């Protein structure tokens, strides 16, 4: 049942994801078409604006010639302000035959010449041909930074040049802004869809919802600057509705389409909420089952790798650890090997309960002194090992504390505890493998055991005197 529920839930989730993603892809495609249509119309309008700009150039040249005609027929330089107002131009400049401004409506420009900068130097060819007329494209005026168009011609006498300057961007910007709302209003779009055209700085020039015009895209709920300059999509709240937003930055404009998520996904079943609740229930059930299974696995692993009597890791865990240690080059690795002295004799003379008491006592001493520094293992009946991390000074301290702990131990069935220990560390045996440390520690342990039996007049077959409880005393290192 659990497997069936998981499969059913997975299929339902997959169906929902596919359906929603399909709806969104179709919405994105519709947005691309809508943006492409709006972009094409605006581009066509811009082509018309270019034509208009060329027409303006002709018009401005005509105005410059008109000013020249007025000056040639009785107009004076004192009348230039009135002439500028009459001709509806922003500036008039009079150049002498060398290309230097000698008069005009802007006294601050007197003395400027065709050599004064790139912008004014555009008209230098006028010096070569007195029949020539020129009109500059929209350029920033280097003196005050205004966007200007300048037209120039020679006077009929050829004694001076007349230049007029007009700031046309205001007119062009108004034309574009006025055209964009009409473009948007005349387009066909889907219900629940907002088409927005903004300037590069994010000011909305036109939108299907006219209330958005004049606002910034951020104020409308769309942040175009969160995305790459290429086509992108994201979800945002627009006009109080959650929408799929598609944004494209092209040329001077930012195109945005916002589609109501509910409208895009209106074909989804009305029972979607119940489906979500159902899937949530399934997820909880799966989570619970996984928790139970993981708990069982952890318990089984713990039981399989733990020594019941001491709580230490067992030989199976030790074998796994030794495999992993082959990849461990820790320079502070310490291997310790510990063996209980005389355990068989205690088992034979005092019983296995006394022997078990010694095993547990050894584990307790190891846990107290060695446990904080690494992992402890019981690898045989009376054999223990430890994988520690310590430098030479700490290793010495651990040895001393463990020796003292063993010597101070007294049990109920056995009076004393005696163990033989061996340690090997990379702090001393630099670069040694874990197998090398194991071998060196085992050799040291057996040397300690030999010393112990020799000092207590015992043979390797474990014969000799015993303490009150029959347990050999002392510790060998």
Tab-separated table of C-alpha atoms in Angstrom:
chain	number	residue	atom	x	y	z
A	1	UNK	CA	0.000	0.000	0.000
A	2	UNK	CA	2.800	2.371	0.849
A	3	UNK	CA	4.508	1.715	-2.475
A	4	UNK	CA	1.220	2.211	-4.330
A	5	UNK	CA	0.561	5.460	-2.503
A	6	UNK	CA	4.042	6.725	-3.340
A	7	UNK	CA	3.652	5.844	-7.012
A	8	UNK	CA	0.177	7.414	-7.216
A	9	UNK	CA	1.352	10.571	-5.489
A	10	UNK	CA	4.386	10.780	-7.768
A	11	UNK	CA	2.218	10.463	-10.869
A	12	UNK	CA	-0.187	13.137	-9.652
A	13	UNK	CA	2.650	15.470	-8.776
A	14	UNK	CA	4.302	14.829	-12.130
A	15	UNK	CA	1.026	15.498	-13.953
A	16	UNK	CA	0.516	18.748	-12.070
A	17	UNK	CA	4.090	19.902	-12.716
A	18	UNK	CA	3.873	19.050	-16.415
A	19	UNK	CA	0.519	20.812	-16.727
A	20	UNK	CA	1.682	23.964	-14.950
A	21	UNK	CA	4.982	24.048	-16.832
A	22	UNK	CA	3.149	23.530	-20.118
A	23	UNK	CA	0.787	26.383	-19.325
A	24	UNK	CA	3.706	28.609	-18.431
A	25	UNK	CA	5.609	27.762	-21.592
A	26	UNK	CA	2.522	28.584	-23.665
A	27	UNK	CA	2.162	31.846	-21.740
A	28	UNK	CA	5.818	32.688	-22.385
A	29	UNK	CA	5.373	31.949	-26.075
A	30	UNK	CA	2.314	34.224	-26.197
A	31	UNK	CA	4.327	36.906	-24.390
A	32	UNK	CA	7.140	36.622	-26.925
A	33	UNK	CA	4.699	37.045	-29.793
A	34	UNK	CA	3.045	40.021	-28.117
A	35	UNK	CA	6.394	41.685	-27.394
A	36	UNK	CA	7.619	40.994	-30.927
A	37	UNK	CA	4.455	42.574	-32.339
A	38	UNK	CA	4.795	45.680	-30.156
A	39	UNK	CA	8.507	45.937	-30.915
A	40	UNK	CA	7.862	45.722	-34.662
A	41	UNK	CA	5.268	48.485	-34.547
A	42	UNK	CA	7.520	50.729	-32.473
A	43	UNK	CA	10.473	50.054	-34.764
A	44	UNK	CA	8.344	51.032	-37.729
A	45	UNK	CA	7.435	54.225	-35.921
A	46	UNK	CA	11.111	54.895	-35.244
A	47	UNK	CA	11.820	54.554	-38.943
A	48	UNK	CA	9.198	57.176	-39.519
A	49	UNK	CA	10.925	59.307	-36.885
A	50	UNK	CA	14.181	59.008	-38.819
A	51	UNK	CA	12.383	60.269	-41.854
A	52	UNK	CA	11.001	63.066	-39.706
A	53	UNK	CA	14.528	63.855	-38.484
A	54	UNK	CA	15.749	64.237	-42.069
A	55	UNK	CA	12.790	66.483	-42.737
A	56	UNK	CA	13.692	68.505	-39.655
A	57	UNK	CA	17.228	68.947	-40.968
A	58	UNK	CA	15.884	70.408	-44.170
A	59	UNK	CA	13.574	72.626	-42.151
A	60	UNK	CA	16.387	73.830	-39.880
A	61	UNK	CA	18.625	74.655	-42.838
A	62	UNK	CA	15.769	76.642	-44.280
A	63	UNK	CA	15.438	78.525	-40.990
A	64	UNK	CA	19.176	79.262	-40.972
A	65	UNK	CA	18.880	80.630	-44.521
A	66	UNK	CA	15.865	82.680	-43.436
A	67	UNK	CA	17.848	84.231	-40.578
A	68	UNK	CA	20.685	84.980	-42.995
A	69	UNK	CA	18.217	86.620	-45.388
A	70	UNK	CA	16.815	88.823	-42.614
A	71	UNK	CA	20.302	89.923	-41.607
A	72	UNK	CA	21.237	90.619	-45.212
A	73	UNK	CA	18.166	92.817	-45.662
A	74	UNK	CA	18.310	95.196	-42.776
A	75	UNK	CA	18.357	93.005	-39.696
A	76	UNK	CA	20.987	93.787	-37.132
A	77	UNK	CA	22.816	91.757	-34.561
A	78	UNK	CA	20.849	93.605	-31.901
A	79	UNK	CA	17.713	92.043	-33.360
A	80	UNK	CA	18.939	88.432	-33.018
A	81	UNK	CA	16.868	87.643	-29.924
A	82	UNK	CA	13.716	88.791	-31.703
A	83	UNK	CA	14.720	86.953	-34.854
A	84	UNK	CA	15.290	83.741	-32.829
A	85	UNK	CA	11.836	84.027	-31.287
A	86	UNK	CA	10.323	84.747	-34.700
A	87	UNK	CA	12.019	81.724	-36.290
A	88	UNK	CA	11.352	79.561	-33.226
A	89	UNK	CA	14.967	78.579	-32.692
A	90	UNK	CA	16.849	78.290	-29.389
A	91	UNK	CA	20.171	79.822	-30.482
A	92	UNK	CA	21.662	81.952	-33.278
A	93	UNK	CA	25.418	82.217	-33.804
A	94	UNK	CA	27.299	84.387	-36.329
A	95	UNK	CA	30.667	83.036	-37.559
A	96	UNK	CA	33.244	85.079	-39.455
A	97	UNK	CA	35.129	83.777	-42.454
A	98	UNK	CA	37.668	82.003	-40.213
A	99	UNK	CA	34.980	79.975	-38.464
A	100	UNK	CA	34.950	81.978	-35.212
A	101	UNK	CA	31.788	83.065	-33.408
A	102	UNK	CA	31.656	86.857	-33.410
A	103	UNK	CA	28.014	87.437	-32.424
A	104	UNK	CA	24.812	85.665	-31.482
A	105	UNK	CA	22.217	85.090	-28.806
A	106	UNK	CA	24.722	83.363	-26.530
A	107	UNK	CA	27.555	85.799	-25.733
A	108	UNK	CA	29.235	83.117	-23.689
A	109	UNK	CA	30.045	81.316	-26.941
A	110	UNK	CA	31.818	84.347	-28.514
A	111	UNK	CA	35.318	83.385	-29.552
A	112	UNK	CA	34.532	79.673	-30.063
A	113	UNK	CA	35.672	78.390	-33.430
A	114	UNK	CA	35.614	75.254	-35.528
A	115	UNK	CA	38.834	74.307	-33.738
A	116	UNK	CA	37.251	74.505	-30.261
A	117	UNK	CA	35.994	70.942	-30.114
A	118	UNK	CA	34.720	67.909	-31.940
A	119	UNK	CA	31.091	68.969	-31.836
A	120	UNK	CA	31.595	72.428	-33.348
A	121	UNK	CA	34.422	71.117	-35.538
A	122	UNK	CA	31.812	69.104	-37.453
A	123	UNK	CA	31.158	72.287	-39.489
A	124	UNK	CA	34.801	72.871	-40.552
A	125	UNK	CA	34.040	71.839	-44.191
A	126	UNK	CA	31.966	75.060	-44.436
A	127	UNK	CA	35.247	76.976	-44.790
A	128	UNK	CA	36.013	75.182	-48.053
A	129	UNK	CA	32.733	75.826	-49.871
A	130	UNK	CA	30.576	78.919	-49.439
A	131	UNK	CA	27.728	77.295	-51.325
A	132	UNK	CA	27.505	74.526	-48.773
A	133	UNK	CA	24.867	74.062	-46.041
A	134	UNK	CA	25.078	71.579	-43.174
A	135	UNK	CA	22.822	70.273	-40.414
A	136	UNK	CA	24.145	68.194	-37.573
A	137	UNK	CA	22.409	65.177	-36.025
A	138	UNK	CA	21.317	65.449	-32.422
A	139	UNK	CA	24.494	65.975	-30.406
A	140	UNK	CA	25.257	67.002	-26.829
A	141	UNK	CA	26.287	70.641	-26.664
A	142	UNK	CA	29.746	70.472	-25.126
A	143	UNK	CA	29.257	73.824	-23.402
A	144	UNK	CA	26.142	73.062	-21.390
A	145	UNK	CA	25.356	69.410	-22.160
A	146	UNK	CA	22.003	70.000	-23.865
A	147	UNK	CA	20.979	67.762	-26.745
A	148	UNK	CA	20.947	70.074	-29.795
A	149	UNK	CA	20.668	70.094	-33.573
A	150	UNK	CA	22.620	72.817	-35.381
A	151	UNK	CA	22.150	74.015	-38.998
A	152	UNK	CA	24.499	76.441	-40.772
A	153	UNK	CA	24.747	78.360	-44.049
A	154	UNK	CA	26.739	81.231	-45.571
A	155	UNK	CA	25.235	84.651	-45.965
A	156	UNK	CA	24.390	85.717	-49.477
A	157	UNK	CA	27.394	88.058	-49.420
A	158	UNK	CA	29.751	85.331	-48.290
A	159	UNK	CA	31.069	87.525	-45.486
A	160	UNK	CA	29.837	85.462	-42.536
A	161	UNK	CA	28.002	82.277	-41.612
A	162	UNK	CA	24.694	81.949	-39.776
A	163	UNK	CA	24.095	78.986	-37.475
A	164	UNK	CA	20.844	78.214	-35.689
A	165	UNK	CA	20.493	75.725	-32.824
A	166	UNK	CA	17.328	73.888	-31.789
A	167	UNK	CA	16.769	71.419	-28.990
A	168	UNK	CA	14.465	68.878	-30.700
A	169	UNK	CA	14.511	66.012	-28.227
A	170	UNK	CA	11.593	67.380	-26.266
A	171	UNK	CA	9.468	67.242	-29.400
A	172	UNK	CA	10.716	63.795	-30.402
A	173	UNK	CA	10.262	62.388	-26.881
A	174	UNK	CA	6.721	63.708	-26.775
A	175	UNK	CA	6.031	62.194	-30.163
A	176	UNK	CA	7.322	58.794	-29.045
A	177	UNK	CA	5.531	58.895	-25.696
A	178	UNK	CA	2.312	59.861	-27.409
A	179	UNK	CA	2.690	57.142	-30.001
A	180	UNK	CA	3.378	54.277	-27.567
A	181	UNK	CA	0.066	54.448	-25.665
A	182	UNK	CA	-1.743	54.426	-29.012
A	183	UNK	CA	0.296	51.423	-30.117
A	184	UNK	CA	-0.572	49.524	-26.933
A	185	UNK	CA	-4.240	50.501	-27.091
A	186	UNK	CA	-4.536	49.272	-30.656
A	187	UNK	CA	-3.052	45.829	-30.017
A	188	UNK	CA	-4.964	42.593	-29.412
A	189	UNK	CA	-4.112	40.816	-26.176
A	190	UNK	CA	-5.481	38.060	-24.000
A	191	UNK	CA	-7.647	38.414	-20.927
A	192	UNK	CA	-5.586	38.663	-17.767
A	193	UNK	CA	-2.597	39.978	-19.722
A	194	UNK	CA	-0.850	43.304	-19.155
A	195	UNK	CA	1.416	44.686	-21.890
A	196	UNK	CA	3.803	47.387	-20.698
A	197	UNK	CA	6.380	49.462	-22.588
A	198	UNK	CA	8.865	51.475	-20.530
A	199	UNK	CA	11.886	53.621	-21.193
A	200	UNK	CA	15.345	52.246	-20.448
A	201	UNK	CA	15.305	53.853	-17.000
A	202	UNK	CA	12.115	51.960	-16.114
A	203	UNK	CA	9.479	54.723	-16.585
A	204	UNK	CA	6.280	53.266	-18.041
A	205	UNK	CA	5.401	55.014	-21.316
A	206	UNK	CA	2.383	52.935	-22.207
A	207	UNK	CA	0.370	50.023	-20.822
A	208	UNK	CA	-2.900	48.203	-21.381
A	209	UNK	CA	-3.761	49.361	-17.854
A	210	UNK	CA	-3.513	53.106	-18.349
A	211	UNK	CA	-3.278	53.631	-14.573
A	212	UNK	CA	0.309	52.355	-14.793
A	213	UNK	CA	1.475	55.010	-17.246
A	214	UNK	CA	3.999	57.367	-15.693
A	215	UNK	CA	4.884	54.949	-12.890
A	216	UNK	CA	8.148	53.046	-12.727
A	217	UNK	CA	8.277	49.320	-13.400
A	218	UNK	CA	9.300	48.763	-9.768
A	219	UNK	CA	6.212	50.640	-8.605
A	220	UNK	CA	4.103	48.412	-10.845
A	221	UNK	CA	5.667	45.324	-9.247
A	222	UNK	CA	8.161	44.426	-11.991
A	223	UNK	CA	11.897	44.683	-11.468
A	224	UNK	CA	13.536	44.413	-14.886
A	225	UNK	CA	17.002	44.991	-13.484
A	226	UNK	CA	16.936	41.703	-11.594
A	227	UNK	CA	17.353	39.891	-14.899
A	228	UNK	CA	19.899	39.585	-17.652
A	229	UNK	CA	19.551	41.962	-20.596
A	230	UNK	CA	18.242	39.004	-22.601
A	231	UNK	CA	14.708	37.635	-22.521
A	232	UNK	CA	13.757	36.360	-19.110
A	233	UNK	CA	10.760	35.374	-17.022
A	234	UNK	CA	9.911	35.387	-13.338
A	235	UNK	CA	6.928	35.588	-11.004
A	236	UNK	CA	5.896	38.885	-9.408
A	237	UNK	CA	2.825	40.696	-8.079
A	238	UNK	CA	1.560	43.211	-10.631
A	239	UNK	CA	-1.481	45.409	-9.963
A	240	UNK	CA	-2.286	43.275	-6.935
A	241	UNK	CA	-2.221	39.983	-8.863
A	242	UNK	CA	0.365	37.225	-8.931
A	243	UNK	CA	1.666	37.148	-12.490
A	244	UNK	CA	4.128	35.408	-14.728
A	245	UNK	CA	6.308	38.273	-15.950
A	246	UNK	CA	8.323	38.222	-19.128
A	247	UNK	CA	10.744	41.082	-19.745
A	248	UNK	CA	12.816	41.966	-22.792
A	249	UNK	CA	15.180	44.928	-23.051
A	250	UNK	CA	15.570	46.068	-26.652
A	251	UNK	CA	17.158	49.293	-27.792
A	252	UNK	CA	15.659	52.234	-25.941
A	253	UNK	CA	12.747	50.306	-24.469
A	254	UNK	CA	11.860	47.672	-21.923
A	255	UNK	CA	8.935	45.453	-22.931
A	256	UNK	CA	7.093	43.584	-20.197
A	257	UNK	CA	4.156	41.209	-20.277
A	258	UNK	CA	2.436	40.208	-17.024
A	259	UNK	CA	-0.025	37.325	-17.147
A	260	UNK	CA	-2.321	36.463	-14.262
A	261	UNK	CA	-1.205	33.090	-12.864
A	262	UNK	CA	-4.798	32.098	-12.149
A	263	UNK	CA	-5.823	32.858	-15.724
A	264	UNK	CA	-2.856	30.973	-17.150
A	265	UNK	CA	-3.647	27.931	-15.002
A	266	UNK	CA	-7.441	28.080	-15.205
A	267	UNK	CA	-7.502	24.682	-16.937
A	268	UNK	CA	-6.143	22.951	-13.851
A	269	UNK	CA	-8.722	20.857	-11.932
A	270	UNK	CA	-10.677	22.617	-9.222
A	271	UNK	CA	-9.617	19.860	-6.871
A	272	UNK	CA	-5.989	21.004	-6.941
A	273	UNK	CA	-6.139	22.101	-3.322
A	274	UNK	CA	-7.453	18.695	-2.262
A	275	UNK	CA	-4.663	17.153	-4.274
A	276	UNK	CA	-2.117	19.250	-2.389
A	277	UNK	CA	-3.616	18.161	0.940
A	278	UNK	CA	-3.601	14.556	-0.184
A	279	UNK	CA	0.010	14.743	-1.344
A	280	UNK	CA	0.990	16.412	1.917
A	281	UNK	CA	-0.590	13.504	3.783
A	282	UNK	CA	1.282	11.048	1.588
A	283	UNK	CA	4.537	12.889	2.223
A	284	UNK	CA	3.935	12.751	5.978
A	285	UNK	CA	3.251	9.049	5.735
A	286	UNK	CA	6.386	8.477	3.668
A	287	UNK	CA	8.407	10.585	6.084
A	288	UNK	CA	7.103	8.521	8.994
A	289	UNK	CA	7.845	5.241	7.245
A	290	UNK	CA	11.314	6.414	6.321
A	291	UNK	CA	11.923	7.474	9.905
A	292	UNK	CA	10.896	4.048	11.155
A	293	UNK	CA	13.003	2.292	8.537
A	294	UNK	CA	16.019	4.487	9.187
A	295	UNK	CA	15.654	3.895	12.909
A	296	UNK	CA	15.596	0.154	12.370
A	297	UNK	CA	18.595	0.341	10.062
A	298	UNK	CA	20.526	2.420	12.576
A	299	UNK	CA	19.641	0.047	15.396
A	300	UNK	CA	20.572	-2.969	13.308
A	301	UNK	CA	23.871	-1.388	12.356
A	302	UNK	CA	24.560	-0.444	15.964
A	303	UNK	CA	23.777	-3.972	17.137
A	304	UNK	CA	25.950	-5.429	14.384
A	305	UNK	CA	28.932	-3.219	15.214
A	306	UNK	CA	28.685	-2.925	19.023
A	307	UNK	CA	30.048	-5.232	21.692
A	308	UNK	CA	27.164	-5.930	24.087
A	309	UNK	CA	29.235	-6.385	27.238
A	310	UNK	CA	31.362	-3.231	27.008
A	311	UNK	CA	29.423	-0.994	24.644
A	312	UNK	CA	32.586	-0.640	22.559
A	313	UNK	CA	32.671	-1.066	18.791
A	314	UNK	CA	33.216	-4.718	17.873
A	315	UNK	CA	35.612	-6.482	15.538
A	316	UNK	CA	33.389	-5.919	12.493
A	317	UNK	CA	33.410	-2.174	13.103
A	318	UNK	CA	37.150	-2.407	13.719
A	319	UNK	CA	37.711	-4.054	10.330
A	320	UNK	CA	35.677	-1.330	8.584
A	321	UNK	CA	37.584	1.380	10.446
A	322	UNK	CA	40.950	-0.091	9.487
A	323	UNK	CA	39.944	-0.044	5.799
A	324	UNK	CA	39.002	3.602	6.066
A	325	UNK	CA	42.185	4.395	7.978
A	326	UNK	CA	44.198	3.362	4.940
A	327	UNK	CA	43.127	6.666	3.378
A	328	UNK	CA	43.748	8.665	6.546
A	329	UNK	CA	47.165	10.349	6.762
A	330	UNK	CA	46.485	12.240	9.992
A	331	UNK	CA	49.923	12.994	11.493
A	332	UNK	CA	48.447	12.767	15.019
A	333	UNK	CA	46.983	9.277	14.653
A	334	UNK	CA	47.733	6.977	17.629
A	335	UNK	CA	47.032	3.249	17.672
A	336	UNK	CA	46.703	1.563	21.088
A	337	UNK	CA	46.557	-2.188	21.745
A	338	UNK	CA	45.473	-3.450	25.186
A	339	UNK	CA	45.304	-7.004	26.515
A	340	UNK	CA	44.124	-8.189	29.962
A	341	UNK	CA	46.740	-10.158	31.889
A	342	UNK	CA	45.684	-13.495	33.397
A	343	UNK	CA	42.062	-13.498	32.272
A	344	UNK	CA	41.994	-17.244	31.623
A	345	UNK	CA	43.329	-17.983	35.103
A	346	UNK	CA	40.643	-15.788	36.662
A	347	UNK	CA	37.960	-17.538	34.613
A	348	UNK	CA	39.349	-20.945	35.707
A	349	UNK	CA	39.782	-20.067	39.385
A	350	UNK	CA	37.180	-17.440	40.230
A	351	UNK	CA	34.635	-18.034	37.507
A	352	UNK	CA	33.520	-16.272	34.373
A	353	UNK	CA	31.641	-13.610	36.314
A	354	UNK	CA	34.955	-12.433	37.741
A	355	UNK	CA	36.479	-12.562	34.260
A	356	UNK	CA	33.579	-10.530	32.911
A	357	UNK	CA	34.147	-8.041	35.730
A	358	UNK	CA	37.743	-7.557	34.538
A	359	UNK	CA	36.619	-7.090	30.921
A	360	UNK	CA	34.078	-4.458	31.935
A	361	UNK	CA	36.609	-2.797	34.249
A	362	UNK	CA	39.150	-2.546	31.440
A	363	UNK	CA	36.497	-0.996	29.210
A	364	UNK	CA	35.561	1.510	31.905
A	365	UNK	CA	39.161	2.566	32.417
A	366	UNK	CA	39.666	2.907	28.683
A	367	UNK	CA	36.474	4.898	28.279
A	368	UNK	CA	37.482	7.316	31.000
A	369	UNK	CA	41.060	7.872	29.866
A	370	UNK	CA	41.092	7.115	26.129
A	371	UNK	CA	37.472	7.662	25.128
A	372	UNK	CA	37.621	11.448	24.806
A	373	UNK	CA	40.346	11.160	22.163
A	374	UNK	CA	39.006	8.602	19.703
A	375	UNK	CA	37.171	5.324	19.039
A	376	UNK	CA	37.435	2.231	21.250
A	377	UNK	CA	37.119	-1.373	20.078
A	378	UNK	CA	36.863	-4.799	21.683
A	379	UNK	CA	38.477	-7.053	19.082
A	380	UNK	CA	38.691	-10.272	21.101
A	381	UNK	CA	37.834	-11.818	24.447
A	382	UNK	CA	40.494	-9.905	26.394
A	383	UNK	CA	41.889	-7.747	23.582
A	384	UNK	CA	41.068	-4.116	22.996
A	385	UNK	CA	42.284	-1.458	20.593
A	386	UNK	CA	41.827	2.275	20.220
A	387	UNK	CA	42.282	4.710	17.368
A	388	UNK	CA	43.152	8.044	18.965
A	389	UNK	CA	44.228	11.490	17.879
A	390	UNK	CA	46.964	12.979	20.014
A	391	UNK	CA	50.416	14.492	19.831
A	392	UNK	CA	53.379	13.010	21.709
A	393	UNK	CA	52.770	14.997	24.900
A	394	UNK	CA	49.067	14.125	25.031
A	395	UNK	CA	49.829	10.463	24.302
A	396	UNK	CA	52.172	10.391	27.308
A	397	UNK	CA	49.491	11.969	29.491
A	398	UNK	CA	46.899	9.415	28.350
A	399	UNK	CA	49.267	6.548	29.166
A	400	UNK	CA	49.928	7.877	32.668
A	401	UNK	CA	46.261	8.476	33.435
A	402	UNK	CA	45.277	5.044	32.153
A	403	UNK	CA	48.048	3.352	34.164
A	404	UNK	CA	46.919	5.093	37.327
A	405	UNK	CA	43.254	4.298	36.679
A	406	UNK	CA	44.009	0.591	36.247
A	407	UNK	CA	46.177	0.445	39.394
A	408	UNK	CA	43.474	2.113	41.489
A	409	UNK	CA	40.749	-0.265	40.376
A	410	UNK	CA	39.259	-2.794	42.845
A	411	UNK	CA	36.317	-5.026	42.091
A	412	UNK	CA	33.801	-7.131	43.974
A	413	UNK	CA	34.926	-10.487	42.622
A	414	UNK	CA	38.502	-9.617	41.711
A	415	UNK	CA	40.772	-7.402	43.781
A	416	UNK	CA	43.033	-6.092	41.057
A	417	UNK	CA	43.239	-5.458	37.344
A	418	UNK	CA	46.354	-5.985	35.215
A	419	UNK	CA	46.711	-5.135	31.538
A	420	UNK	CA	49.501	-4.937	29.006
A	421	UNK	CA	49.463	-2.047	26.543
A	422	UNK	CA	51.259	-0.970	23.418
A	423	UNK	CA	51.016	2.334	21.558
A	424	UNK	CA	52.357	3.611	18.266
A	425	UNK	CA	51.849	7.064	16.819
A	426	UNK	CA	52.697	8.968	13.680
A	427	UNK	CA	54.089	11.727	15.861
A	428	UNK	CA	57.016	9.359	16.377
A	429	UNK	CA	56.750	7.006	13.386
A	430	UNK	CA	56.286	9.699	10.764
A	431	UNK	CA	54.515	8.541	7.613
A	432	UNK	CA	53.701	5.057	8.985
A	433	UNK	CA	50.613	3.323	7.617
A	434	UNK	CA	47.848	2.220	9.963
A	435	UNK	CA	49.018	-1.386	9.547
A	436	UNK	CA	52.516	-0.323	10.602
A	437	UNK	CA	51.111	1.375	13.706
A	438	UNK	CA	49.022	-1.718	14.478
A	439	UNK	CA	52.060	-3.979	14.207
A	440	UNK	CA	54.289	-1.696	16.295
A	441	UNK	CA	51.651	-1.342	19.014
A	442	UNK	CA	51.083	-5.103	19.110
A	443	UNK	CA	54.818	-5.740	19.420
A	444	UNK	CA	55.074	-3.235	22.270
A	445	UNK	CA	52.080	-4.852	23.992
A	446	UNK	CA	53.654	-8.309	23.837
A	447	UNK	CA	56.937	-6.931	25.170
A	448	UNK	CA	55.026	-5.386	28.057
A	449	UNK	CA	53.241	-8.683	28.689
A	450	UNK	CA	56.573	-10.559	28.746
A	451	UNK	CA	57.961	-8.040	31.237
A	452	UNK	CA	54.889	-8.399	33.383
A	453	UNK	CA	55.143	-12.210	33.572
A	454	UNK	CA	58.893	-12.044	34.048
A	455	UNK	CA	58.599	-9.545	36.878
A	456	UNK	CA	55.889	-11.618	38.516
A	457	UNK	CA	57.793	-14.902	37.960
A	458	UNK	CA	55.165	-16.190	35.572
A	459	UNK	CA	55.466	-18.170	32.444
A	460	UNK	CA	53.649	-17.508	29.211
A	461	UNK	CA	51.295	-20.355	29.954
A	462	UNK	CA	50.066	-18.225	32.820
A	463	UNK	CA	51.075	-20.151	35.915
A	464	UNK	CA	52.247	-18.610	39.187
A	465	UNK	CA	51.045	-16.807	42.304
A	466	UNK	CA	47.894	-14.754	42.485
A	467	UNK	CA	46.627	-11.928	44.612
A	468	UNK	CA	43.812	-12.179	47.110
A	469	UNK	CA	41.341	-12.722	44.325
A	470	UNK	CA	43.708	-14.651	42.129
A	471	UNK	CA	44.152	-11.748	39.741
A	472	UNK	CA	47.647	-10.579	38.743
A	473	UNK	CA	48.328	-6.985	39.690
A	474	UNK	CA	49.987	-4.145	37.802
A	475	UNK	CA	50.048	-2.816	34.255
A	476	UNK	CA	52.596	-3.315	31.529
A	477	UNK	CA	53.496	-0.576	29.011
